Amino acid sequence: MHTPQMLLEALRVAWMPPNGALHGIALDRLMRWNLIALCICFLAAHVWLIAAILRRRSFNQTTIPAAFRWIILTSLCAMYIWMAITAQRLWAESRFVGPEPEAMQVEVVGQQFQWYFRYPGEDAAFGATRPELVNAPGGNPLGLDARDPRSADDIVSSVLVLPVDREVDLRLRSLDVIHGLFIPGMRLKENAVPGLVLHVHFTPSVPGAYPILCSQVCGSGHARMQAMLSVVSPAEFDTWLAARQRARAEKAAP
Amino acid sequence: MPATFTRHPVEIERKDTGIGGKPPLDRRPTGGGGDGDNWENRPPGRRGPRELLSRYRLGVLFALAGDLMFFVALVSAFFVRQSAGHFDARENYVSDWHPLAVPPILWINTAILILSSLTMEMARRQLFHEIDVMDEWLGLGRPAVKRATPWLVATVILGVLFLAGQWIAWEQLVQQGFRYTSPDPSSHFFYLITGVHGAHLLLGIVALATALGALFILRRVEMRQIVVDCTAWYWHTMGLFWIFLFGLLVFFQ
Amino acid sequence: MRSRIFTTHHRTLGIFYLFLALAAVTVGTLLSLVMRLHRVWPDLSLPFFGAMKPEDYLALVTMHGTLMVFFVLTIAPQIAFANLVLPEQIGARGMAFPRLNAAAFWLTALALLVLLAAFFVPHGAPISGWTSYPPLSAVPSAGPGQGAGMDLWLASIGIFCLASWLSAVTMLTTILGERRAGMTWSRLPMTVWAWLITSILTLLVFTVLLAAVLLLFSDRHFGSSFFVPMGDLVNGRIVGRGDGSPLLWLHLFWFFGHPEVYIAILPGMGLATSLFANFARRRPIGYRLMAAMLVAIGLLGLVVWGHHMFVSGMNPYAGTAFALTTMAIAVPSTIEVLCWLAILWGGSLLLRTPMLFALGFLSFFIAGGLTGPILAQPALDAYLHNTFFVVAHFHLVMAMAGVFSIFAGIYYWFPLITGRMMNETLGKLHFWITLIAAYGTFLPMHLSGLAGEPRHYERLSGPATSFPALLPVERGITHSALLLAAAQLIFLWNLFASARRGRIAEPNPWEATTLEWAPESGRSRVERGPYEYEIPANETNFNPQWERAAKEE
Ligand code: HEA
Ligand code: HEA
Ligand code: CUA
Ligand SMILES: [Cu+2]
């Protein structure tokens, strides 16, 4: 039974991966405080429990003074209220208010078992898609409707590349079943639900490569449904986007 | 072998001590009206003539409470589904919900069901009619049963009529091209709701039939009262549910 | 003279239920072990399974969860124990509707068989988790096991709903109508309070699940579109023909799902209260308060379901509302915990095996419960949702606390059932190993959850993951899970050996005051509260509730 050193080992590797998002800083702090408060309560309760067991021989049936109990109860309730309020502030910041108008638009589409990322191109507008047109081998995994002019310059990628320090507004869709877009490094999670278009927005603040996972069981390939997010400097981003557009144009030309 | 585990004599089933030596009447013969001699102070099984009855009533009540939640879930699904929609190719929001005009025959069916509830109630009343119950209890024939039977038969007939009416309504809808499988959700719900309710009513008719038979087989006045009483409560509740569901189908499309 | 098998005797039925739960928990445990092994040695090929495909792992998780939640924790603490002792505890002669009660048992058994049959149909068991979200669960072509396997799953759950409906009606009628004279509300043992609330919850939510299952089944086979959205494209075929909404299922399921988990734990809480009072030889501090808090948990439990859906696409404002109700529900639970701790403080605790397991229950309830308020914060849940942090949460607070309450109840009522005592030393051994191994299994899961490891992942590889760093943790978890399961062999041995040649028990071995231990000798009135132990403790410090209280208050 080697639980102890296993726990130590665990503590070394098993913490939240390095944070790369603007809102993540406050979130990590909140998480840390919550876990600390939790551990204190856990220990306090167990100290109490063990003490009660140890001093059980004394047959005088002492009772805790009611005042003491009420103090603990009120402080715990205070803790819950503090949790509710602090967390609520973060939640409101990220979910109640939409992105700024100049936020970059990217569409994320989940499909068994693959993430697709669609950039609107110059016209900053996504072309219409129709499920009956979906044809991944034919190079149209999202079913872009060619008759829609806006779809002419849309770029579909299997990696998510984002410029650092620019807010991005993700537009979540799913073609088949419920998937869960989970970017641990960005402290971001939202389900992609077929039939709905959901928006989440965040600002990557640290360049680097971050895993993208699927957090909602969606079939036999659920665990393999992974992609990469690479946060790069604006210049690199522009070159990347330009390259993709050229490639697309060449494909369209002949 | 588990039965051999039983040790304490308490657990061994005692024979039912019956109806406590008093006729199963609404007004307790001792005149106490319940407060004078408080049945609650007696051990279970000796709590006077109406103990079994109230137990069964309680059970039926709880079962129906659960059933109510079942229908509530269906109705909430109805409203959610009604408000659902999607964006079509031209990005305008369209819903696939087309209100469905219920076949007029449903109005007749509803009337029939309400009528059946009345006959049911009449039947139930007969079995609690004091003098008759006294006679039956004293073993002087079965006047109450005689009076109740025609009402029960009437209820069965009306119930069957109602179901037939529902069936006709379905036929008419199918003629108009509404099937359960037709992509239109309001038709799902029409068939679902009427179907589920119809199933409940079918159960009710079976219960009525058994009650009819039981009236002549059961030897204890009390049990005769119970079968009819419980069936009646079930039947009334189904009538009530139907009125709500019907209102839903008619006015909330 | 009725036959032994088709008996309507409530205590025999209770034993039947226990054996049913035992069968379910055995299968469920074996499945969980295979899961654990596969997680750390994905390429290991096991007997019977051979090399496992990803869908096999998902099928295991699904069946494990379904078995454990429905057929272990809904059955054993609530229905099985209630059938064992509920009528005696309230001085009734039996369950109100014995035949209905028996019918409920046989329906439950049928449901279990139907569920297990899912392993043997083509493509095996369903893979969409015990929550089976559509469209994955609504479209047979969405994955292996979503065909016949899913149908069997739905059928099984439907039957189970009917069964629990019947037994809830029986239990409610018994509690409300069959109490012995003098058994007033403030004299009910806490277990009866718990069973009262759980059966009310059962009536309210299992019927809703039944409706949801019906709708899903109709989507699968009758071409309706309640849960499948327009233009839904699965495996290259367009299956969405109407504006169905997957979220509708989530709402219906969790409206059932959350009360369900309280149905699983409330009887444990009631039992723990009884055992603490009994083995501390003192009245529970604030009996009325605790009963009231049980009711409060039951009521609040009906309005918190959205905390499973913070990031599911539900309106964020709704998320806030559900976060607040969820925080609110932590308060009554906290009060319960504080009351328990207060009872234990300075009581003359006798650490017999049932008491040990009750204490273990308390420990796990605190450990697992405390992570609840963290998950209840949408901002944090947006990171933790569907990670192993959640798995750790509910295994501590539901799985282990619930299982410990089952153990406590079995060790406690074993003499009542068999007339023999279970072996104390084996019992203590079983307790300590299980306690340590359980913490060793489920505490580290918090860490892999924090590291961002999602649920339902059959292997920690993949282009994007840093999870291989977690392998040592996972290995440790698996080892202690193996130990945990092995420790149960001690229990099983103890159970069956003691049933044959355990020490003969005296009529009331735990010196309990509740009525299942004190067969009525012609007495017809209950005279005192459930846990009125005299102070200070001495030989005559316990009297069954029949006895007139020494000093009238
Ligand atoms: C009661 C509930 C319960 C119990 C007891 C357990 C017990 C265990 N569970 Fe599980 N588990 C769930 C409920 C439970 N689980 C649920 C609901 C899920 C989610 C499923 C889903 O996502 O769809 C899950 C998922 C789950 C996962 C996540 C899989 C994934 O998402 O990738 C894992 C992984 O390690 C796991 C492991 C274990 C282990 C090692 C045990 C070990 O503790 C097993 C050891 C067994 C015992 C200690 C119990 C023995 C008890 C007795 C013998 C007493 C019985 C006696 C009588 C009834 C008379 N479980
Ligand atoms: C018995 C089962 C049970 C119980 C009792 C609870 C109790 C609670 N649960 Fe849990 N929960 C589950 C079973 C249970 N849960 C399951 C099965 C899931 C996963 C389902 C799935 O997705 O498969 C889940 C998931 C789950 C989620 C969703 C997580 C996610 O999927 O993202 C949330 C979020 O709010 C939550 C919250 C809570 C809260 C706030 C409580 C509260 O009731 C907890 C109250 C208890 C306390 C607060 C502890 C009190 C003790 C103290 C405070 C000690 C103090 C003493 C001193 C300091 C001296 N639970
Ligand atoms: Cu996609 Cu899991
Ligand atoms: Cu919950």
Coordinates of N, CA and C in Angstrom, one line a residue, chain C residues 359-361 363-364 404 430-440 484:
Chain C
L359 N -19.4 5.9 11.6 CA -18.4 7.0 11.6 C -17.7 7.1 10.3
G360 N -17.4 6.0 9.6 CA -16.9 6.1 8.3 C -17.8 6.8 7.3
F361 N -19.1 6.5 7.4 CA -20.1 7.2 6.6 C -19.9 8.7 6.8
S363 N -17.4 10.4 7.9 CA -16.1 10.9 7.3 C -16.2 11.1 5.8
F364 N -16.8 10.1 5.2 CA -16.9 10.2 3.7 C -17.9 11.3 3.3
F404 N -20.9 2.6 2.9 CA -20.7 2.4 4.3 C -22.0 2.4 5.1
H430 N -12.3 -5.5 8.3 CA -12.9 -5.0 7.0 C -13.1 -3.5 7.0
F431 N -13.5 -3.0 8.2 CA -13.7 -1.5 8.2 C -12.4 -0.8 7.9
W432 N -11.3 -1.1 8.6 CA -10.1 -0.3 8.4 C -9.5 -0.4 7.0
I433 N -9.5 -1.6 6.5 CA -8.9 -1.8 5.2 C -9.8 -1.0 4.2
T434 N -11.1 -1.2 4.3 CA -12.0 -0.5 3.3 C -11.8 1.0 3.5
L435 N -11.8 1.5 4.7 CA -11.7 3.0 4.9 C -10.4 3.5 4.2
I436 N -9.3 2.9 4.5 CA -8.0 3.4 4.0 C -8.0 3.3 2.5
A437 N -8.3 2.1 2.0 CA -8.3 1.8 0.6 C -9.2 2.8 -0.2
A438 N -10.4 3.1 0.4 CA -11.3 3.9 -0.3 C -10.7 5.3 -0.4
Y439 N -10.2 5.8 0.7 CA -9.5 7.2 0.6 C -8.4 7.1 -0.4
G440 N -7.6 6.0 -0.4 CA -6.5 5.9 -1.3 C -6.9 5.8 -2.7
L484 N -9.2 -2.3 -2.2 CA -10.6 -2.0 -1.8 C -11.5 -3.2 -2.1

